[in-house]
């Protein structure tokens, strides 16, 4: 047992050296290990005074409040005054990282302050408690080494007082830390953290950087050229690559991926300074690209609770070539960024209109939103799918309560139910907008209570009594790039699991069902196309009786009445006489053409009408035949023949339907035709027409058949029955 003060101090110094040896690797707020140099001097030399003050104010708002019987240290409610330079984005990121790290080790740090007798032996104002615990975390992270201050840095009185206090208790603080480590049997205080928190920090250290291209200011090709000039090479995947590389995202064509270690180098190049490349979580890009796939050129979009102005800007950039307008509600631009309009102007956004009302206060029939077809909901949620909360908060302007949940490795059941109810109310209100046709719902939560359960509840309890069509769940409009994504999206929800390469994401698309009164069947579409003459020459299969009658009424010629039979017969006789005279002078020219045989005059005279052969088929393999008293067979050579008509008179003839006999081909035919036609050949020669035969009218010409059947053919083919005659 150590009795003297010198022995106690010697023991404390040994403990401090022991901690320095065992804790050579510590996890800082940004989840990147602090590595010692070869000389033993730590690389981290501390933060500027303004960062400590800003981190203390952040911690004051996110610290874990304990019950009255477990309170060890009292924290005040008054924030510390900060310097104007603390508004710098780099300093804000450092402050958030320091505050988040302090939050994760709050219990251990409070125990060190009590165990070292800083509390309650010293009289410290309550409003400085947050500053003390924040600076204590950095003090132990530097292995209790003195902070190195730049010569030109402006100091803050409260920071100097707290730093002097911690330096005076350095030995006792190191001993308290050693006892805490031994109690938990941990190599360092990092191993005291819950396993889920340690895994999350490991993912955050490897999570790639996602940035979308502002195509209003630069094209993707120009970005690639610019990056290659600065030494970046394009690859297919950036995972586990330490070089200066980038890749194009598979889901969003305008999103680039960079390794995480290039962040400091990238933020200093002109592409990011000039808002040509914008860092943002991939889940937000997935949401706006889903909306882009659902809208037409003149459709408006309503964005709700977007959090980040960059999400609004991305939606505006994607619709810059449209006449669409982007309405935004759920953010207070005056409180968060007074230069918001200036930011949009620099980025080239011209179609954004910010609504002053909250979303639930907007009437679903608001006249301003009559052209809104898609509503994008990005509700506040637990966001436990986020691996790097600092970047997410800074880029998305999310509530800092996210840090409190992530530091504990989960969200309480009560808070989860409150969030789920808020999300349901937003989604239910979005489904009431009359003109909207789709709702995109996107979260970064890993809890089904905030994802599938909210969507299914909204679909189940949507108002069915209105005249508008109800919503239904639709499949994702984003490309599914792997079997895993296909499996995760089998129930029409798009999911991305939290991993070392991406944050978690849930996305659902609800679309209105089509009005049955506006549904058009395939038959109706084809009928309309046929009526407009768009399907001429295309067979549509079996037609209905009504369509057949309609087609027949359009193509049929007017019939001759019974009272006009005598006049028609006279005209027919005159017509045939003229054709007989014309055929005598042209019989030699017609020797190579196929003549269509006509009815005998006796049959023509007995009939009240003459039958006109239908239009010759376009297929040259099929001959044109008519009924004749002589059993004619196909000729050896087939050519279409059109009988000349007098130009002075046109006689209306009645068309008939005929069935053509099998075709006899004198030349080799395709295999499919050869099996269906008889294999007998004939040839014909022309003779002069007979005249003066009683009972017959003169005909243009007659032909004499000479039959040459092939040998070894069955006789049944010579006298084939003709059921078509």
CSV table of C-alpha atoms in Angstrom, one decimal, residues 369-711:
chain,number,residue,atom,x,y,z
A,369,UNK,CA,-49.4,22.3,-56.6
A,370,UNK,CA,-51.9,21.4,-59.3
A,371,UNK,CA,-49.1,20.2,-61.6
A,372,UNK,CA,-47.3,18.2,-59.0
A,373,UNK,CA,-47.2,14.6,-60.1
A,374,UNK,CA,-44.6,13.1,-57.8
A,375,UNK,CA,-44.0,13.7,-54.0
A,376,UNK,CA,-40.6,12.9,-52.5
A,377,UNK,CA,-40.6,12.1,-48.8
A,378,UNK,CA,-37.3,12.0,-46.9
A,379,UNK,CA,-38.7,11.9,-43.3
A,380,UNK,CA,-36.7,12.2,-40.2
A,381,UNK,CA,-35.8,8.7,-38.9
A,382,UNK,CA,-33.4,6.9,-36.7
A,383,UNK,CA,-30.8,6.9,-39.5
A,384,UNK,CA,-29.0,3.9,-38.0
A,385,UNK,CA,-28.1,2.8,-41.4
A,386,UNK,CA,-25.6,5.6,-41.6
A,387,UNK,CA,-22.0,4.6,-40.9
A,388,UNK,CA,-20.4,8.0,-40.9
A,389,UNK,CA,-22.9,10.2,-39.0
A,390,UNK,CA,-20.7,13.3,-39.0
A,391,UNK,CA,-20.6,13.6,-42.8
A,392,UNK,CA,-24.3,12.8,-42.9
A,393,UNK,CA,-25.2,15.5,-40.4
A,394,UNK,CA,-23.1,18.1,-42.1
A,395,UNK,CA,-24.3,17.3,-45.6
A,396,UNK,CA,-27.9,16.5,-44.9
A,397,UNK,CA,-28.4,18.9,-42.0
A,398,UNK,CA,-30.0,16.2,-39.9
A,399,UNK,CA,-30.8,16.5,-36.3
A,400,UNK,CA,-27.8,16.0,-33.9
A,401,UNK,CA,-30.0,13.5,-32.0
A,402,UNK,CA,-28.7,11.0,-34.5
A,403,UNK,CA,-25.3,11.1,-32.7
A,404,UNK,CA,-27.0,10.2,-29.4
A,405,UNK,CA,-28.6,7.1,-30.9
A,406,UNK,CA,-25.5,6.0,-32.7
A,407,UNK,CA,-23.3,6.4,-29.7
A,408,UNK,CA,-25.5,4.0,-27.8
A,409,UNK,CA,-25.8,1.5,-30.7
A,410,UNK,CA,-29.5,1.8,-31.1
A,411,UNK,CA,-32.8,3.7,-30.7
A,412,UNK,CA,-35.1,3.3,-27.8
A,413,UNK,CA,-38.4,1.7,-28.4
A,414,UNK,CA,-40.4,4.7,-27.3
A,415,UNK,CA,-38.5,7.0,-29.7
A,416,UNK,CA,-38.9,4.5,-32.5
A,417,UNK,CA,-42.7,4.5,-32.1
A,418,UNK,CA,-42.8,8.3,-32.2
A,419,UNK,CA,-40.7,8.5,-35.3
A,420,UNK,CA,-42.8,5.8,-37.1
A,421,UNK,CA,-46.0,7.6,-36.3
A,422,UNK,CA,-44.6,10.9,-37.7
A,423,UNK,CA,-43.6,9.1,-40.9
A,424,UNK,CA,-47.0,7.5,-41.3
A,425,UNK,CA,-48.7,10.9,-40.9
A,426,UNK,CA,-46.5,12.4,-43.6
A,427,UNK,CA,-47.0,9.5,-46.0
A,428,UNK,CA,-50.8,9.4,-45.4
A,429,UNK,CA,-51.0,13.2,-46.1
A,430,UNK,CA,-49.0,12.8,-49.3
A,431,UNK,CA,-51.4,10.2,-50.6
A,432,UNK,CA,-54.3,12.7,-50.3
A,433,UNK,CA,-53.0,15.1,-53.0
A,434,UNK,CA,-55.5,14.8,-55.8
A,435,UNK,CA,-53.2,15.5,-58.8
A,436,UNK,CA,-50.2,13.5,-57.6
A,437,UNK,CA,-49.7,10.2,-59.3
A,438,UNK,CA,-46.7,8.8,-57.3
A,439,UNK,CA,-45.0,9.0,-53.9
A,440,UNK,CA,-41.3,8.2,-53.3
A,441,UNK,CA,-40.6,7.3,-49.7
A,442,UNK,CA,-36.9,7.0,-48.7
A,443,UNK,CA,-35.1,6.5,-45.3
A,444,UNK,CA,-31.7,5.5,-44.0
A,445,UNK,CA,-33.2,3.4,-41.2
A,446,UNK,CA,-32.6,-0.3,-40.6
A,447,UNK,CA,-35.8,-0.8,-38.6
A,448,UNK,CA,-38.8,-2.3,-40.4
A,449,UNK,CA,-41.1,-0.2,-38.2
A,450,UNK,CA,-39.9,2.9,-40.1
A,451,UNK,CA,-39.8,1.3,-43.5
A,452,UNK,CA,-42.1,-1.6,-44.6
A,453,UNK,CA,-44.5,-1.2,-41.7
A,454,UNK,CA,-45.2,2.5,-42.5
A,455,UNK,CA,-45.8,1.9,-46.2
A,456,UNK,CA,-48.1,-1.1,-45.7
A,457,UNK,CA,-50.1,0.8,-43.0
A,458,UNK,CA,-50.5,3.8,-45.3
A,459,UNK,CA,-51.7,1.6,-48.2
A,460,UNK,CA,-54.1,-0.3,-45.9
A,461,UNK,CA,-55.8,2.7,-44.4
A,462,UNK,CA,-55.8,5.0,-47.4
A,463,UNK,CA,-59.1,6.8,-48.1
A,464,UNK,CA,-61.0,4.5,-50.5
A,465,UNK,CA,-64.2,6.7,-50.5
A,466,UNK,CA,-62.8,9.4,-52.8
A,467,UNK,CA,-63.2,9.4,-56.6
A,468,UNK,CA,-59.5,9.3,-57.2
A,469,UNK,CA,-57.8,6.0,-57.8
A,470,UNK,CA,-56.0,4.4,-54.8
A,471,UNK,CA,-52.3,3.8,-54.5
A,472,UNK,CA,-50.5,0.6,-55.0
A,473,UNK,CA,-46.9,-0.6,-54.4
A,474,UNK,CA,-44.8,-0.5,-57.5
A,475,UNK,CA,-41.4,-2.2,-58.2
A,476,UNK,CA,-38.2,-0.1,-58.1
A,477,UNK,CA,-37.4,2.1,-61.1
A,478,UNK,CA,-33.6,1.9,-60.3
A,479,UNK,CA,-31.4,-0.8,-62.0
A,480,UNK,CA,-30.8,-3.9,-59.9
A,481,UNK,CA,-27.1,-4.5,-60.3
A,482,UNK,CA,-26.6,-7.8,-58.5
A,483,UNK,CA,-28.4,-11.0,-57.4
A,484,UNK,CA,-28.4,-9.7,-53.9
A,485,UNK,CA,-30.2,-6.5,-54.9
A,486,UNK,CA,-32.7,-8.6,-56.8
A,487,UNK,CA,-33.4,-10.8,-53.8
A,488,UNK,CA,-33.7,-7.8,-51.5
A,489,UNK,CA,-36.2,-6.2,-53.9
A,490,UNK,CA,-38.4,-9.2,-54.5
A,491,UNK,CA,-41.3,-7.7,-52.5
A,492,UNK,CA,-41.1,-4.4,-54.6
A,493,UNK,CA,-39.0,-2.5,-52.0
A,494,UNK,CA,-35.6,-1.3,-52.9
A,495,UNK,CA,-33.1,-2.0,-50.1
A,496,UNK,CA,-29.4,-1.5,-49.6
A,497,UNK,CA,-27.9,-3.1,-46.5
A,498,UNK,CA,-25.4,-1.2,-44.4
A,499,UNK,CA,-21.9,-2.3,-45.3
A,500,UNK,CA,-18.3,-1.1,-45.6
A,501,UNK,CA,-19.1,0.3,-49.0
A,502,UNK,CA,-22.6,1.9,-48.6
A,503,UNK,CA,-24.9,3.2,-45.9
A,504,UNK,CA,-28.2,1.5,-45.4
A,505,UNK,CA,-31.1,2.7,-47.6
A,506,UNK,CA,-34.8,1.9,-48.0
A,507,UNK,CA,-36.8,3.1,-50.9
A,508,UNK,CA,-40.5,2.5,-51.8
A,509,UNK,CA,-42.5,3.8,-54.7
A,510,UNK,CA,-46.3,4.1,-54.6
A,511,UNK,CA,-48.2,4.8,-57.8
A,512,UNK,CA,-51.9,5.3,-58.4
A,513,UNK,CA,-53.8,2.5,-60.0
A,514,UNK,CA,-55.1,3.0,-63.6
A,515,UNK,CA,-58.7,4.1,-63.9
A,516,UNK,CA,-60.7,1.1,-65.3
A,517,UNK,CA,-62.8,3.4,-67.5
A,518,UNK,CA,-59.6,4.5,-69.2
A,519,UNK,CA,-58.3,1.0,-69.8
A,520,UNK,CA,-58.0,0.1,-73.5
A,521,UNK,CA,-57.8,-3.5,-74.5
A,522,UNK,CA,-55.5,-4.8,-77.2
A,523,UNK,CA,-58.5,-5.5,-79.5
A,524,UNK,CA,-59.6,-1.9,-79.2
A,525,UNK,CA,-56.1,-0.6,-80.0
A,526,UNK,CA,-55.9,-2.9,-83.1
A,527,UNK,CA,-59.4,-1.9,-84.2
A,528,UNK,CA,-58.5,1.8,-84.0
A,529,UNK,CA,-55.3,1.2,-85.9
A,530,UNK,CA,-57.1,-0.8,-88.6
A,531,UNK,CA,-59.8,1.9,-88.9
A,532,UNK,CA,-57.1,4.5,-89.6
A,533,UNK,CA,-55.5,2.3,-92.3
A,534,UNK,CA,-52.4,1.6,-90.3
A,535,UNK,CA,-52.6,-2.2,-90.5
A,536,UNK,CA,-53.1,-2.6,-94.3
A,537,UNK,CA,-51.7,-5.9,-95.4
A,538,UNK,CA,-51.4,-7.3,-91.8
A,539,UNK,CA,-53.6,-10.2,-90.8
A,540,UNK,CA,-54.9,-9.8,-87.3
A,541,UNK,CA,-56.2,-13.3,-86.9
A,542,UNK,CA,-59.8,-14.3,-86.6
A,543,UNK,CA,-62.1,-11.3,-86.8
A,544,UNK,CA,-65.4,-10.9,-85.1
A,545,UNK,CA,-68.6,-11.2,-87.1
A,546,UNK,CA,-69.2,-7.5,-86.8
A,547,UNK,CA,-65.8,-6.7,-88.2
A,548,UNK,CA,-66.4,-9.2,-91.1
A,549,UNK,CA,-69.7,-7.5,-91.9
A,550,UNK,CA,-68.1,-4.1,-91.7
A,551,UNK,CA,-65.3,-5.2,-94.0
A,552,UNK,CA,-67.6,-6.8,-96.5
A,553,UNK,CA,-69.8,-3.8,-96.6
A,554,UNK,CA,-66.8,-1.6,-97.4
A,555,UNK,CA,-65.3,-3.9,-100.1
A,556,UNK,CA,-68.4,-5.2,-101.9
A,557,UNK,CA,-69.7,-3.5,-105.0
A,558,UNK,CA,-73.4,-2.6,-105.4
A,559,UNK,CA,-75.6,-5.4,-106.7
A,560,UNK,CA,-77.8,-5.1,-109.8
A,561,UNK,CA,-81.5,-5.1,-109.0
A,562,UNK,CA,-83.9,-7.7,-110.4
A,563,UNK,CA,-85.7,-5.2,-112.5
A,564,UNK,CA,-82.6,-4.3,-114.4
A,565,UNK,CA,-81.8,-7.9,-115.4
A,566,UNK,CA,-82.7,-7.5,-119.1
A,567,UNK,CA,-80.7,-4.4,-119.5
A,568,UNK,CA,-77.7,-6.0,-117.9
A,569,UNK,CA,-77.9,-9.0,-120.2
A,570,UNK,CA,-77.8,-6.8,-123.3
A,571,UNK,CA,-74.8,-4.9,-122.0
A,572,UNK,CA,-73.0,-8.2,-121.3
A,573,UNK,CA,-73.6,-9.4,-124.8
A,574,UNK,CA,-72.2,-6.2,-126.3
A,575,UNK,CA,-69.3,-6.4,-124.0
A,576,UNK,CA,-68.4,-10.0,-125.0
A,577,UNK,CA,-68.7,-9.2,-128.7
A,578,UNK,CA,-66.2,-6.4,-128.4
A,579,UNK,CA,-63.8,-8.6,-126.5
A,580,UNK,CA,-64.1,-11.4,-129.2
A,581,UNK,CA,-63.1,-8.9,-131.9
A,582,UNK,CA,-60.2,-7.6,-129.8
A,583,UNK,CA,-59.0,-11.1,-129.0
A,584,UNK,CA,-58.7,-12.1,-132.6
A,585,UNK,CA,-56.1,-9.4,-133.3
A,586,UNK,CA,-54.1,-10.1,-130.1
A,587,UNK,CA,-54.2,-13.9,-129.9
A,588,UNK,CA,-50.6,-14.2,-131.0
A,589,UNK,CA,-49.4,-11.8,-128.3
A,590,UNK,CA,-51.2,-13.8,-125.6
A,591,UNK,CA,-49.6,-17.2,-126.4
A,592,UNK,CA,-47.3,-16.9,-123.3
A,593,UNK,CA,-50.0,-15.8,-120.9
A,594,UNK,CA,-52.5,-17.8,-118.9
A,595,UNK,CA,-56.1,-17.2,-120.0
A,596,UNK,CA,-58.9,-17.2,-117.5
A,597,UNK,CA,-61.6,-19.5,-118.9
A,598,UNK,CA,-65.1,-18.0,-119.1
A,599,UNK,CA,-68.5,-19.6,-118.7
A,600,UNK,CA,-70.3,-20.8,-121.8
A,601,UNK,CA,-72.7,-18.4,-123.3
A,602,UNK,CA,-75.7,-20.6,-122.5
A,603,UNK,CA,-74.9,-20.4,-118.8
A,604,UNK,CA,-74.3,-16.7,-119.0
A,605,UNK,CA,-77.6,-16.1,-120.7
A,606,UNK,CA,-79.5,-18.2,-118.1
A,607,UNK,CA,-78.0,-16.2,-115.3
A,608,UNK,CA,-79.1,-12.8,-114.3
A,609,UNK,CA,-75.6,-11.8,-113.3
A,610,UNK,CA,-72.1,-12.4,-114.5
A,611,UNK,CA,-69.4,-13.4,-112.0
A,612,UNK,CA,-66.2,-11.4,-111.9
A,613,UNK,CA,-63.1,-13.3,-110.8
A,614,UNK,CA,-61.5,-12.0,-107.6
A,615,UNK,CA,-58.2,-10.2,-107.7
A,616,UNK,CA,-55.3,-12.5,-108.7
A,617,UNK,CA,-53.1,-13.6,-105.8
A,618,UNK,CA,-49.8,-11.9,-105.5
A,619,UNK,CA,-48.0,-15.2,-105.0
A,620,UNK,CA,-46.6,-16.2,-108.4
A,621,UNK,CA,-46.8,-19.8,-107.4
A,622,UNK,CA,-50.6,-19.8,-107.2
A,623,UNK,CA,-52.6,-19.7,-110.5
A,624,UNK,CA,-56.0,-18.0,-111.0
A,625,UNK,CA,-58.8,-20.5,-112.0
A,626,UNK,CA,-62.5,-20.2,-112.5
A,627,UNK,CA,-65.3,-22.7,-112.8
A,628,UNK,CA,-65.6,-24.2,-116.3
A,629,UNK,CA,-67.5,-26.9,-118.1
A,630,UNK,CA,-64.2,-28.5,-119.0
A,631,UNK,CA,-62.2,-30.0,-116.2
A,632,UNK,CA,-59.1,-27.9,-116.6
A,633,UNK,CA,-55.8,-28.5,-114.8
A,634,UNK,CA,-53.1,-26.0,-114.0
A,635,UNK,CA,-50.8,-25.1,-116.8
A,636,UNK,CA,-47.1,-25.7,-116.9
A,637,UNK,CA,-46.1,-22.0,-117.0
A,638,UNK,CA,-48.0,-19.5,-114.9
A,639,UNK,CA,-48.2,-15.8,-115.4
A,640,UNK,CA,-50.8,-13.3,-114.4
A,641,UNK,CA,-53.0,-12.1,-117.2
A,642,UNK,CA,-55.3,-9.1,-117.2
A,643,UNK,CA,-58.0,-9.0,-119.8
A,644,UNK,CA,-58.3,-5.6,-121.6
A,645,UNK,CA,-61.4,-3.7,-121.0
A,646,UNK,CA,-63.0,-1.0,-123.1
A,647,UNK,CA,-62.4,2.5,-121.7
A,648,UNK,CA,-65.8,3.9,-122.7
A,649,UNK,CA,-68.0,1.9,-120.4
A,650,UNK,CA,-67.6,0.3,-117.0
A,651,UNK,CA,-69.9,-2.5,-115.9
A,652,UNK,CA,-70.4,-3.3,-112.3
A,653,UNK,CA,-69.8,-7.0,-111.8
A,654,UNK,CA,-70.5,-9.1,-108.8
A,655,UNK,CA,-67.4,-10.5,-107.0
A,656,UNK,CA,-67.4,-14.1,-105.9
A,657,UNK,CA,-65.1,-16.1,-103.6
A,658,UNK,CA,-63.4,-19.1,-105.2
A,659,UNK,CA,-61.2,-21.8,-103.7
A,660,UNK,CA,-58.0,-22.5,-105.7
A,661,UNK,CA,-56.9,-26.1,-106.4
A,662,UNK,CA,-53.5,-27.4,-105.4
A,663,UNK,CA,-50.7,-25.8,-107.5
A,664,UNK,CA,-48.7,-27.8,-110.0
A,665,UNK,CA,-45.2,-26.5,-110.2
A,666,UNK,CA,-43.1,-27.2,-113.3
A,667,UNK,CA,-39.9,-26.2,-111.5
A,668,UNK,CA,-38.3,-27.3,-108.2
A,669,UNK,CA,-40.3,-26.0,-105.3
A,670,UNK,CA,-39.5,-25.5,-101.6
A,671,UNK,CA,-39.9,-28.5,-99.4
A,672,UNK,CA,-42.9,-27.2,-97.6
A,673,UNK,CA,-44.8,-26.6,-100.8
A,674,UNK,CA,-43.7,-29.8,-102.6
A,675,UNK,CA,-45.4,-32.0,-100.0
A,676,UNK,CA,-48.8,-30.3,-100.6
A,677,UNK,CA,-49.1,-30.2,-104.5
A,678,UNK,CA,-49.6,-33.0,-107.0
A,679,UNK,CA,-46.7,-34.1,-109.0
A,680,UNK,CA,-48.4,-34.1,-112.4
A,681,UNK,CA,-47.4,-31.8,-115.3
A,682,UNK,CA,-49.4,-30.3,-118.1
A,683,UNK,CA,-48.8,-27.9,-121.0
A,684,UNK,CA,-51.2,-25.9,-123.1
A,685,UNK,CA,-51.2,-24.5,-126.6
A,686,UNK,CA,-53.5,-21.9,-128.1
A,687,UNK,CA,-56.0,-22.5,-130.9
A,688,UNK,CA,-58.3,-20.3,-132.8
A,689,UNK,CA,-61.7,-19.8,-131.2
A,690,UNK,CA,-64.6,-21.7,-132.7
A,691,UNK,CA,-67.3,-19.7,-134.3
A,692,UNK,CA,-70.8,-20.4,-135.3
A,693,UNK,CA,-71.5,-23.0,-132.6
A,694,UNK,CA,-75.2,-22.8,-131.7
A,695,UNK,CA,-76.0,-21.9,-128.2
A,696,UNK,CA,-72.7,-20.2,-127.4
A,697,UNK,CA,-71.7,-16.6,-127.4
A,698,UNK,CA,-68.3,-15.7,-128.9
A,699,UNK,CA,-65.5,-15.9,-126.4
A,700,UNK,CA,-62.2,-14.2,-126.5
A,701,UNK,CA,-60.3,-17.5,-126.9
A,702,UNK,CA,-60.4,-21.1,-126.1
A,703,UNK,CA,-57.5,-23.4,-125.4
A,704,UNK,CA,-57.0,-27.1,-126.2
A,705,UNK,CA,-55.5,-29.3,-123.5
A,706,UNK,CA,-52.8,-31.8,-124.3
A,707,UNK,CA,-52.0,-34.0,-121.3
A,708,UNK,CA,-48.7,-35.6,-120.6
A,709,UNK,CA,-48.8,-37.4,-117.3
A,710,UNK,CA,-45.6,-38.5,-115.8
A,711,UNK,CA,-44.9,-42.2,-115.8
